Each structure stands twice: as structure tokens, then as C-alpha cells.
Coordinates of C-alpha atoms in Angstrom, one line a residue:
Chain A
X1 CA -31.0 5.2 4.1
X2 CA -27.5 5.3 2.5
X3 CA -24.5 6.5 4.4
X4 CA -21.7 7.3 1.6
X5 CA -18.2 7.4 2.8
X6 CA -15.9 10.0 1.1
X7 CA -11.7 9.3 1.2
X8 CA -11.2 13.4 1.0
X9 CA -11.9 16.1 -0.4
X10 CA -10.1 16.1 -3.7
X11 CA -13.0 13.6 -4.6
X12 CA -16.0 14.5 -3.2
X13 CA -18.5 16.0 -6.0
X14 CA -20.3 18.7 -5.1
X15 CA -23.4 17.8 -7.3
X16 CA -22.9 14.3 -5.4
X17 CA -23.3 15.9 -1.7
X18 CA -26.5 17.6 -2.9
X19 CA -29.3 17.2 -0.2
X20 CA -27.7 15.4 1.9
X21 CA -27.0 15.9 5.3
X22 CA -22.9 15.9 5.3
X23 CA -20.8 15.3 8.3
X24 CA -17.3 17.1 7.6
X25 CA -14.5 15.0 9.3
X26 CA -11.6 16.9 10.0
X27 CA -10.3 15.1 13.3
X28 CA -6.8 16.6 13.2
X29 CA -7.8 19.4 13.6
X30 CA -10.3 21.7 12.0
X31 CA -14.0 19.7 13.2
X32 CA -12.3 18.9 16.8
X33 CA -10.8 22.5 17.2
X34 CA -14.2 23.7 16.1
X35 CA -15.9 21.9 18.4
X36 CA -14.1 22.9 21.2
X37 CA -14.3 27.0 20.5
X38 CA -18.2 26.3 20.7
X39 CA -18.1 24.4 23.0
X40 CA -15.9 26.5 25.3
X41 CA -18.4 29.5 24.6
X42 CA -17.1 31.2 21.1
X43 CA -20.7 32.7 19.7
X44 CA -19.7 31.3 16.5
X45 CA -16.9 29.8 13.9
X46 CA -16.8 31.3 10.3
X47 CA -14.9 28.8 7.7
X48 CA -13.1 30.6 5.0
X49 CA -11.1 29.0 2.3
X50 CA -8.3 31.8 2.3
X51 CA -6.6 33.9 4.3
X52 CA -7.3 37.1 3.1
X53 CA -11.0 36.5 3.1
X54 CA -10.6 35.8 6.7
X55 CA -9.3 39.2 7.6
X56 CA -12.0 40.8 5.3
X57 CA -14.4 39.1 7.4
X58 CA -13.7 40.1 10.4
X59 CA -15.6 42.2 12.3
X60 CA -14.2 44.6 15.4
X61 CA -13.9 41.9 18.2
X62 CA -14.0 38.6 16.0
X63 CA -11.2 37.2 16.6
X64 CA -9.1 35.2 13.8
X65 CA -7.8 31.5 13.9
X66 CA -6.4 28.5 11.6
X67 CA -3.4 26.8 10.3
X68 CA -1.1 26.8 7.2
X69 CA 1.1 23.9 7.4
X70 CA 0.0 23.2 11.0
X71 CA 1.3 26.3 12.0
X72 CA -0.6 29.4 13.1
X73 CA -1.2 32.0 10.6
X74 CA 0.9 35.3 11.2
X75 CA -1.0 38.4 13.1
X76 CA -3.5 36.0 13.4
X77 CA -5.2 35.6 17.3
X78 CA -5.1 31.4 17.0
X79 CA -3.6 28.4 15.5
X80 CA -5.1 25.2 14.8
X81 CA -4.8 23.6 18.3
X82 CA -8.0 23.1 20.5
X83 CA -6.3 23.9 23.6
X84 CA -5.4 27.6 22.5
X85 CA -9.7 27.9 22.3
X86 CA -9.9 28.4 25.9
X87 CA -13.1 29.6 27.2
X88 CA -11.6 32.9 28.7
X89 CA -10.2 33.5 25.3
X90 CA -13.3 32.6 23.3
X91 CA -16.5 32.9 25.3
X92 CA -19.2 35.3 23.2
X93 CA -16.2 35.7 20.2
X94 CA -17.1 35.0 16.7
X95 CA -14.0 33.4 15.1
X96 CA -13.2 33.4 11.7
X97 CA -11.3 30.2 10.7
X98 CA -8.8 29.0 8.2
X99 CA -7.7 25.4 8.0
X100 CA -6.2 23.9 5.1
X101 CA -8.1 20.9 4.8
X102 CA -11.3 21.3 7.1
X103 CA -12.5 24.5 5.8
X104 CA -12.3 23.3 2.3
X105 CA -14.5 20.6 2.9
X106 CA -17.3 22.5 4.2
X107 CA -16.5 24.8 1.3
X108 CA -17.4 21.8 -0.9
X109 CA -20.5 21.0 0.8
X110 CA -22.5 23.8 0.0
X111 CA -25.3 22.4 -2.1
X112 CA -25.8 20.4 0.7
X113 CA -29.3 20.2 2.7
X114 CA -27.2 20.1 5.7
X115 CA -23.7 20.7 7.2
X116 CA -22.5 19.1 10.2
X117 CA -19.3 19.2 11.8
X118 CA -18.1 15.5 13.5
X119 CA -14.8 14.8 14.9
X120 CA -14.5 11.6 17.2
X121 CA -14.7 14.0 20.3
X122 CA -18.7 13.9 19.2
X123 CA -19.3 11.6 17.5
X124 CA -22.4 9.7 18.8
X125 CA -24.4 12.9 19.4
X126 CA -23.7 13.8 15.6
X127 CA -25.1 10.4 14.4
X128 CA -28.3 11.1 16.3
X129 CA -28.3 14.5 14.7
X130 CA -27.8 13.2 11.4
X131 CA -30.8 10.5 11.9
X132 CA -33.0 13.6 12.9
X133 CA -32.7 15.7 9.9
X134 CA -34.0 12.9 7.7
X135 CA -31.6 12.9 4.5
X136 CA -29.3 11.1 2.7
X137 CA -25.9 10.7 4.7
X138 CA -22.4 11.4 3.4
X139 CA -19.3 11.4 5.7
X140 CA -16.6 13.7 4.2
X141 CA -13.2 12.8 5.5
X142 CA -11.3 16.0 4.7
X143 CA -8.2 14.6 4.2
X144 CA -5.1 16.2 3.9
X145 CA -4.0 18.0 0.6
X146 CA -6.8 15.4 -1.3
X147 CA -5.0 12.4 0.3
X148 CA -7.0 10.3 2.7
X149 CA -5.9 10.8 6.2
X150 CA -6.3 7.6 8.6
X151 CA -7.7 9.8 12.1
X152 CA -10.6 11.0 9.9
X153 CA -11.4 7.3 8.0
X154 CA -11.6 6.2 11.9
X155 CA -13.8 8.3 12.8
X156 CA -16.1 8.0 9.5
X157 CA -15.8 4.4 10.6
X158 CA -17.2 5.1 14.1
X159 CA -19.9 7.1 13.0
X160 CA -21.1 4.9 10.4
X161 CA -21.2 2.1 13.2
X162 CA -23.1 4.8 15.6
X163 CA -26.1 5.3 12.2
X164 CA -26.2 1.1 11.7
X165 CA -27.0 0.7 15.4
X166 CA -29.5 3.4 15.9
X167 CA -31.2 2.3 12.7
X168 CA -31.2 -1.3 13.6
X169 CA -29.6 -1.8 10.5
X170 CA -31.3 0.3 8.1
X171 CA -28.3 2.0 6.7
X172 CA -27.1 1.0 3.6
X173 CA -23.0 1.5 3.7
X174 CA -20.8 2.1 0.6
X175 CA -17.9 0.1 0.6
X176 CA -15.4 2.1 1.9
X177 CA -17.8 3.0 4.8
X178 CA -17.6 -1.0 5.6
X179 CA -13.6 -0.7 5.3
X180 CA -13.5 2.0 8.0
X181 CA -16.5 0.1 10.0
X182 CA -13.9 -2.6 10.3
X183 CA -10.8 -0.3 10.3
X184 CA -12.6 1.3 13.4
X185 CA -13.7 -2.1 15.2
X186 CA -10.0 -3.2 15.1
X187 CA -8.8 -0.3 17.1
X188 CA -11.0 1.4 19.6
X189 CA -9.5 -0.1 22.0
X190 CA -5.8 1.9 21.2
X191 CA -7.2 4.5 19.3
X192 CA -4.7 7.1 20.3
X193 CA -1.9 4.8 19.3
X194 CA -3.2 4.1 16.4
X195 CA -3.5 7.9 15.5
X196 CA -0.6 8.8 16.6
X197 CA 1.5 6.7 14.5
X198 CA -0.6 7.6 12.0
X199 CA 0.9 10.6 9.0
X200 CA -0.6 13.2 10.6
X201 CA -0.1 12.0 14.0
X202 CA 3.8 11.4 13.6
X203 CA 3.5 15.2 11.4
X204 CA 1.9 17.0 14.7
X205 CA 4.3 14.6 17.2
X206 CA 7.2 16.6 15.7
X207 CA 5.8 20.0 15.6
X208 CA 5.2 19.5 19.2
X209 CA 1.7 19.0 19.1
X210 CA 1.2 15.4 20.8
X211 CA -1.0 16.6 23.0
X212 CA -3.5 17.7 20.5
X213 CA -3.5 14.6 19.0
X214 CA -4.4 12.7 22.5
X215 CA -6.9 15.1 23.0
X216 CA -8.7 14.7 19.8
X217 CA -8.7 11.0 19.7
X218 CA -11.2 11.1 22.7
X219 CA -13.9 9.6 21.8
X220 CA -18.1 10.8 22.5
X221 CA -16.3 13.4 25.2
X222 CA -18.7 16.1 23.8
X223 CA -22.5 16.2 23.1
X224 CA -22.6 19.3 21.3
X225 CA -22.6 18.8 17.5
X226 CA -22.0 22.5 15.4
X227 CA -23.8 22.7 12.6
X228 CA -23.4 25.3 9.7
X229 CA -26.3 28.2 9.1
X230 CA -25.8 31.6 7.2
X231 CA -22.1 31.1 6.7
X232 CA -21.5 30.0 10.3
X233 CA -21.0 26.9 12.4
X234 CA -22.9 26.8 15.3
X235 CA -23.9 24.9 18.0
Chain B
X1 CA 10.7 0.9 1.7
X2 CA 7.3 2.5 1.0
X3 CA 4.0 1.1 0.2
X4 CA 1.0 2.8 -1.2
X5 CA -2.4 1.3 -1.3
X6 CA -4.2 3.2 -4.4
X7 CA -8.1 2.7 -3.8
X8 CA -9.4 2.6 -7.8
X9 CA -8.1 2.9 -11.2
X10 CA -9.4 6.5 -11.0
X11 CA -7.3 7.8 -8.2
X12 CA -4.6 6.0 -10.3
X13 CA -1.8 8.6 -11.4
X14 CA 0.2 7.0 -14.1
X15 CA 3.6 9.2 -13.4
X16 CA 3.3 8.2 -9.6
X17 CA 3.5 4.4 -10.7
X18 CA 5.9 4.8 -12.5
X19 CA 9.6 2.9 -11.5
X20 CA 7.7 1.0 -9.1
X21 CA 6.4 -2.6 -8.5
X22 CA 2.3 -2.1 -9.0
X23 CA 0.6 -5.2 -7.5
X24 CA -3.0 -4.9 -9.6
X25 CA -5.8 -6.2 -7.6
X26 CA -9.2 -7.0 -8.5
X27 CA -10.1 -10.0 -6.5
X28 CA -13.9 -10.1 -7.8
X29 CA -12.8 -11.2 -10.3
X30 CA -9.9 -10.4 -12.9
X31 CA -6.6 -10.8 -10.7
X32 CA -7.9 -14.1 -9.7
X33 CA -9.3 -15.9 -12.6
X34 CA -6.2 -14.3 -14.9
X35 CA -4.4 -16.4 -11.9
X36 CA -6.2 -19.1 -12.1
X37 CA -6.2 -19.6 -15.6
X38 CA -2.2 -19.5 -15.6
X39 CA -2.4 -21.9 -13.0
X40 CA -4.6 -24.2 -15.3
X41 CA -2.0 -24.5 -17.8
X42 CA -3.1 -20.9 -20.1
X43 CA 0.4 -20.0 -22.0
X44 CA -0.5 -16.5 -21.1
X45 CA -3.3 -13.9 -20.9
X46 CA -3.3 -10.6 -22.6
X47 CA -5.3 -7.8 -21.4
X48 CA -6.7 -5.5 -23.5
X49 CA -8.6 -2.4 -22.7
X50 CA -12.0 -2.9 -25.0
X51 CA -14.0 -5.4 -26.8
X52 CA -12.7 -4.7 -30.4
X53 CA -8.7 -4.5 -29.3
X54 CA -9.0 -8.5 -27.9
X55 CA -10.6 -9.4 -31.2
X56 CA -7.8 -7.6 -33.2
X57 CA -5.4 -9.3 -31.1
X58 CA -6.7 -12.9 -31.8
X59 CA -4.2 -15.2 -33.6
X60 CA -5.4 -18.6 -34.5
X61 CA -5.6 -20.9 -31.4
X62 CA -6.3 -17.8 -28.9
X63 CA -9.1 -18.2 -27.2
X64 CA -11.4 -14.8 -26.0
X65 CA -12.4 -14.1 -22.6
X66 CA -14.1 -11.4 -20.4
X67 CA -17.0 -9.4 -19.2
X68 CA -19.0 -6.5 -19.3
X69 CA -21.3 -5.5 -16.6
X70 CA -20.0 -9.1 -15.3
X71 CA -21.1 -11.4 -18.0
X72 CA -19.4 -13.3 -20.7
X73 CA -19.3 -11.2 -24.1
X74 CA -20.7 -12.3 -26.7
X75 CA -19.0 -14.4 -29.2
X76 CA -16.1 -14.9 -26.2
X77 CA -14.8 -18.0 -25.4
X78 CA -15.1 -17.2 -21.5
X79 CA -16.2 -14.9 -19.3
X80 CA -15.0 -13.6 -15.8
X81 CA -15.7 -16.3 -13.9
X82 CA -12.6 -18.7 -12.8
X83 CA -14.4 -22.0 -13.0
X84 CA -14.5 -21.5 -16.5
X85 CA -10.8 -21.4 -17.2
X86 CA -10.2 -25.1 -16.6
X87 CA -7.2 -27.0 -17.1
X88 CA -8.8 -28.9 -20.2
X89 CA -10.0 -25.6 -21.7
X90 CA -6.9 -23.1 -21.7
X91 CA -3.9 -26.0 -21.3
X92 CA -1.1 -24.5 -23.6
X93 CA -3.4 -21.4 -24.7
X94 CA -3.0 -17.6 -25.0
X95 CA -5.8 -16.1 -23.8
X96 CA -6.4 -12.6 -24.9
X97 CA -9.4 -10.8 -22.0
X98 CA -11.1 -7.7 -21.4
X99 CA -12.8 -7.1 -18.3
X100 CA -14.5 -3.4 -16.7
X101 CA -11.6 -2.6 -14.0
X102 CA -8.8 -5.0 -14.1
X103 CA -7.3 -5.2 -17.4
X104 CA -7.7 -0.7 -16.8
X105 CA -5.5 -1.1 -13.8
X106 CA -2.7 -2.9 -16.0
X107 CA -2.8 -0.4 -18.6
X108 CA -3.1 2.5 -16.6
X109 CA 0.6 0.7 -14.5
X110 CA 2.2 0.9 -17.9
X111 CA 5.2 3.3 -16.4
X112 CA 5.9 0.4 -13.9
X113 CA 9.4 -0.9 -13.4
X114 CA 6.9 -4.2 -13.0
X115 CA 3.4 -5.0 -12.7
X116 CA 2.1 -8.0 -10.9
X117 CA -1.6 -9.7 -10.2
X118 CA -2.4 -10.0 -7.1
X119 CA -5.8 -11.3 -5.5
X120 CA -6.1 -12.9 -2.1
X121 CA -5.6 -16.3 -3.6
X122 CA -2.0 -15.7 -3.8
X123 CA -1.5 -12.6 -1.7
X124 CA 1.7 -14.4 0.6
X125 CA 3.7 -15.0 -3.1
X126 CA 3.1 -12.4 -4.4
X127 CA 4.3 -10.1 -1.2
X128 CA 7.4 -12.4 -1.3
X129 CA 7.8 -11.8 -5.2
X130 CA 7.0 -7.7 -4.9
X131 CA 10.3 -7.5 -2.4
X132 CA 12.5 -9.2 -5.0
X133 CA 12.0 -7.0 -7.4
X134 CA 13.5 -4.2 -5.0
X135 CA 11.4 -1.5 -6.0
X136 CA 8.8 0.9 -4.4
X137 CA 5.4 -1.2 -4.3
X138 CA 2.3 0.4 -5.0
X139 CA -1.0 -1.6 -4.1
X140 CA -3.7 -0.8 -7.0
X141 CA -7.0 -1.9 -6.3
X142 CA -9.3 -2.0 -9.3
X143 CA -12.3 -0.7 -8.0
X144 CA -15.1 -0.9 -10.3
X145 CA -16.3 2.0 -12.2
X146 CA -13.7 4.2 -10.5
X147 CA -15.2 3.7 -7.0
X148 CA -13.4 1.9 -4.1
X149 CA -14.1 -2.4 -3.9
X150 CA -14.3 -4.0 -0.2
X151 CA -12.9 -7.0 -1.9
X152 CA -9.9 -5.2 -3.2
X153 CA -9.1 -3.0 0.0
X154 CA -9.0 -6.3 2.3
X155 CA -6.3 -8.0 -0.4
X156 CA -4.5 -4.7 -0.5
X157 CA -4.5 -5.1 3.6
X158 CA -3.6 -8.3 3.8
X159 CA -0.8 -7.5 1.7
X160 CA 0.7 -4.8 3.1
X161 CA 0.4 -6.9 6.0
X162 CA 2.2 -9.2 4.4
X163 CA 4.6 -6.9 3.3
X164 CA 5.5 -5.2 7.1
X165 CA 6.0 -8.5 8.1
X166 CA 8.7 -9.8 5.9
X167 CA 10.6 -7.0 6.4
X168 CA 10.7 -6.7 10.0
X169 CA 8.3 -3.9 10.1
X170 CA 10.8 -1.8 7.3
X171 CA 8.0 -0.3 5.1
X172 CA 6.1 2.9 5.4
X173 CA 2.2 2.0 4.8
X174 CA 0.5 5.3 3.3
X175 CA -2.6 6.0 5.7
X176 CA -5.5 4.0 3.7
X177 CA -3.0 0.9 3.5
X178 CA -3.1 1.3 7.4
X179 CA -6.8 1.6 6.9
X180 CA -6.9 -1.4 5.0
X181 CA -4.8 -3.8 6.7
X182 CA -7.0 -2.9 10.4
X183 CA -9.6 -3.8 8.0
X184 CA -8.0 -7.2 7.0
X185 CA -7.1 -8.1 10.3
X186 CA -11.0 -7.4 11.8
X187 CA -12.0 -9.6 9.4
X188 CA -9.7 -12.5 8.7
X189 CA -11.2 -14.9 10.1
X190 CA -14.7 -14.7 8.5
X191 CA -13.0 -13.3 4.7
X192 CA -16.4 -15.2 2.8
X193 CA -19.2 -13.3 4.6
X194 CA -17.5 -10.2 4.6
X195 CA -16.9 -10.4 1.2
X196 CA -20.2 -11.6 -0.2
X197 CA -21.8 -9.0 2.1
X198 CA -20.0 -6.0 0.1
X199 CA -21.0 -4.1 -3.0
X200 CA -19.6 -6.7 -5.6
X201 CA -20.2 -9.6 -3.6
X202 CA -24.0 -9.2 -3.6
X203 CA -24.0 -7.9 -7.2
X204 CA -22.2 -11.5 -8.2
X205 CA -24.6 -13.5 -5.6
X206 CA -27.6 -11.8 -7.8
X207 CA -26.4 -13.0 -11.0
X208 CA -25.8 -16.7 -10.2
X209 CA -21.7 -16.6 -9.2
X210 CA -21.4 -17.3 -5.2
X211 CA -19.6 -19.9 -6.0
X212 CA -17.2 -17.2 -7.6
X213 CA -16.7 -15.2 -4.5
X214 CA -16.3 -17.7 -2.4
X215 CA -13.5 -19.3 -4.3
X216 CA -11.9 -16.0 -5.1
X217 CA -11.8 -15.2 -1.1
X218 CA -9.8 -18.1 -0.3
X219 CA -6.6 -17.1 1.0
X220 CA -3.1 -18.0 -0.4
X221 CA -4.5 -21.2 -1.8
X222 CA -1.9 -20.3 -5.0
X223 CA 1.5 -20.1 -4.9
X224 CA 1.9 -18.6 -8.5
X225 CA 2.2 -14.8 -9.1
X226 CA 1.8 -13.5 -12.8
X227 CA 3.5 -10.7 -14.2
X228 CA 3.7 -8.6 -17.1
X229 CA 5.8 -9.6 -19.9
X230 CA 5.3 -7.9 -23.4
X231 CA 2.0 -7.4 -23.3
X232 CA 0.9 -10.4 -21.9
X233 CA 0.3 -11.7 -17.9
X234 CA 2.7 -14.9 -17.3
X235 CA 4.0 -17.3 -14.8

């Protein structure tokens, strides 16, 4: 089996991501903030690339979240932090969801047989997921504005060390895949650190958003692993 | 002072190089046989983009080298592989060469304030050289066919590693640089079997060259650093 490795978005293919079962990495924030609304008890989590077709999604009692510039959306009900996605505030709630970054890439996976969404918060459960759908594996780091963002490469690391192991092997990883293997190996141990000195991390330190950083640098903290059908992701 | 690691010719923007000090890396095996034959004695080595430029270039006494799908062209003197460019065979020669990624990465620099070859054979130099010059540094690893190269990422790691270190921690690493030198430092200390484990590595083992990949992952054996004078690489 091969396990492809993408830097961001800017330069994954859509004719490449074809059939494949793609894991959509957007540690800070989009997969972990995702993750959490489902988690928490949110019915479901529409992606949309803009903001107006958010709000010409929604439905009376969806609720609207996402981020422009890190920042929540005006008249919108949520940013892009995972603590604002509460289960109080989300339990039985479609959300419609607008990231810069994260939301593009699932945009950009739709040929694909499969759309997960990983985040180091699940990351082990979304390997075994990814083994049991039986394709072709490509880790999309979403990036930030096409650049390659170091939280996500991490976490692509992790989970292409997570498919070797439960293959025994059997996974064929592209070079940048064994980069990020080794990246990862030489930092679980301070992986918060690490991430938090990292663009993004030092971007979301000043906007007063450490917290969300610590929290999504957890690692395998959650089993659930959303996946997208008819438009949606669920879990 | 920044420092960006660029991860292939393709991602390669020619106005963002330019003014800056591009370090052009393609350890397997460009960067370190152009070294090496400098080293040997070669009065220079001038790369050209395809087969029909390095003939046009020829003067009598200049002696052909390159590759194409990593073996010697036809009618060339040399091909890619260092242990060709001995001391008895390119002493007081120009050397005109055309290989798949690393003579691109020099032409696509050609905005640089300076342009450098850098491999891990003479990554400490060449870090030392690339602060002299007092510019911006950008890291450009060749790649091959546009993709990202293990082999280049580790160099590009190692120096930037290099790099932090001389100046007490005063450069800004873009976020694959930090990638790359976690990478580096995981595995340092057994360079060789990462190396002939990767993409390119196994390619070369294949076609008869471990003994090429294992000298060209020999660290700072080289104190030279060529640069780019007038259309030629020189020391």
C-alpha cells in the first residue's frame, strides 16, 4: 500500500487524490475543531469554501462557525477555536463551517473514494480507519495559504508511523512522508513546544489563542474519526 | 536573518530568490559530484539546462558530463557519478554538465544576489560561506522531477542547523526547514541507511551506484563551497 504525503494544499492534484482514501490534516485548527463539535455532540459539520455559501446553507437552527485570519467570522455563531464547541452549545446542531485552510482541502479532495478528517487529537483511530477502507492513502497537510505548516507535517508524520506499524511494514512512504516520520520521532516527546514555536503556533500565541494550540497538540485523546458523506462530516 | 528551505525546483519561485543567497542542493547527486570535481582540480563546471546547450557550449579541451534518468549521456565524457570526476581526469578542465534537477535549480536561482552548491559533503562551509555573503539564504532542494528528495531535505536540515547555530539562534527557519532539521537530527547518526533507504537511494542502489550514495552522505568531508561566477560553478 502507498501512503503519499502532501506539503499543502496549493499542491495537491485533485486527479492525484482520486480513489484514495484522504486524511485532511488541519491541526491548527479546522480537523481538531471539527473533531471536537462531533465529538461534543454537533449532528454534523458542513465545510464550505466561502462565506457566503455558508449562510446560504444554513438551515433554521444550524448554526455557523469558522475563521478568516484566525478570527471569527462576523454574525457568525463560532470561530475557529475548539473550546467555543462546547457540548451545550453544539449537541444535535448541524454547523456549517468556514476555515481558510482546512475547508479548502476537503474541497480538493472530492474525487476522492474517501474523506477523512485526522488531527493529532485522533490520530491512531484514523489510521485504523484508513487501513479498513482498503485504498490508496494520501495525507493532505492543509497548510496555510499553500505554504506547508509544521503542526500538520507532525501529525502526517505520526500517522504515517501509526499505518507502517499496523501494517508490519507494508506501507510504501513517499519521501516527504519519511521526512515527517523522522520530523515526528524527534519530537513527541515536546510536542507542544515544538508547535508552539512553530508559525502558526507563535501566530495563535499572539491572538491569545495559546490554549488552543496546547489543546490540539494532544495526542490519540479522541477515538472518534469524522468522516465526510453527502456534503457532511460525520462521525 | 531568515531562512527558507524550498522543497523542489517546482515550488521554486524565481522573484522570491531573488537578492538572496540560494544554497542549491541535490545531494544524489549534482551538488556533490559538481563539488567533487572542483575539488579534483576541474577549472570549473558549467551547468546547462539540456543536452544540446552543453554541446553548444563545448570549446576545445572541455570535457561533457551528465545524466538523464541517472546514466551517463551518450557521447559524454562523464556522467553523474562522483568517482568519475577524478583528479587525473578533470585536473585544469572546464567541465560543461547537464543533469535532471540540479543544473534546473541553478538556472531557475538566476535572480540571486549569489548561488552556492551545497550537499552534505560540505554542508558546515558552506553555512559559514552563506553568512558572509550577508544576504537572506534560501535552501533549494532539487528534488527530482519536481517532487520533494529525502536526501535533499536532510542537507537542507542540517544546514539550517548549521545556520541557527552560528548565529546564536538569530535566523527565522520557515516551518518545513524546522521540519527538516528534526529530521536531520533523528537521523544523524545513521545518515547512510536513511539515505539509501529513500526514493533516490534505492533507485541509485538498482542501477549499480551504492557506492555513490554512500560517498555523497558523508558529512562535511569537504571544506570547499562552489559558487556561481559567469555562468560557470567555481572554487
Amino acid at each position: 500500500m502507498n501512503v503519499q504525503v502532501i506539503a499543502s494544499v496549493g499542491e495537491a492534484r485533485t486527479d492525484e487524490l482520486q480513489n484514495k482514501t484522504v486524511i485532511v490534516i488541519d491541526v491548527l485548527r479546522a480537523t481538531s475543531t471539527m473533531l471536537t463539535a462531533l465529538t461534543n455532540g454537533s449532528r454534523s459539520v458542513v465545510p464550505t469554501e466561502t462565506v457566503a455559501q455558508a449562510k446560504s446553507l444554513q438551515r433554521p437552527g444550524d448554526l455557523l462557525g469558522g475563521e478568516r485570519s484566525c478570527k471569527k467570522i462576523p454574525g457568525f455563531d463560532f470561530g475557529n477555536s475548539p473550546f467555543e464547541y462546547a457540548p451545550e452549545a453544539v449537541k444535535g446542531k448541524n454547523i456549517i463551517m468556514t476555515t481558510t485552510n482546512g475547508t479548502r482541502a476537503v474541497q480538493k479532495s472530492h474525487k476522492a473514494a474517501h474523506i477523512l478528517a485526522g488531527s493529532l487529537l485522533n490520530a491512531s483511530s484514523c489510521a485504523v480507519k484508513a487501513l479498513q477502507l482498503q485504498k490508496e492513502i494520501a495525507l493532505l497537510c492543509a497548510g496555510t495559504h499553500d505554504v506547508f505548516s509544521l503542526e500538520d507535517g507532525l501529525c502526517a508524520g505520526l500517522l504515517a508511523d501509526e499505518l507502517v506499524r499496523l501494517t508490519g511494514g507494508g506501507c510504501e512512504v513517499n519521501d516527504l512522508g519519511l521526512a515527517m516520520m523522522h520530523a515526528y520521532r524527534q519530537t513527541h516527546d515536546r510536542l507542544p513546544e515544538t508547535i508552539l514555536s512553530c508559525s502558526n503556533g507563535k501566530r495563535l500565541i499572539r491572538l491569545g489563542y495559546k490554549e488552543d494550540v496546547l489543546y490540539c497538540s494532544q495526542v490519540n485523546r479522541i477515538q472518534a474519526v469524522p468522516q465526510f458523506h453527502d456534503g457532511a462530516m460525520v462521525i
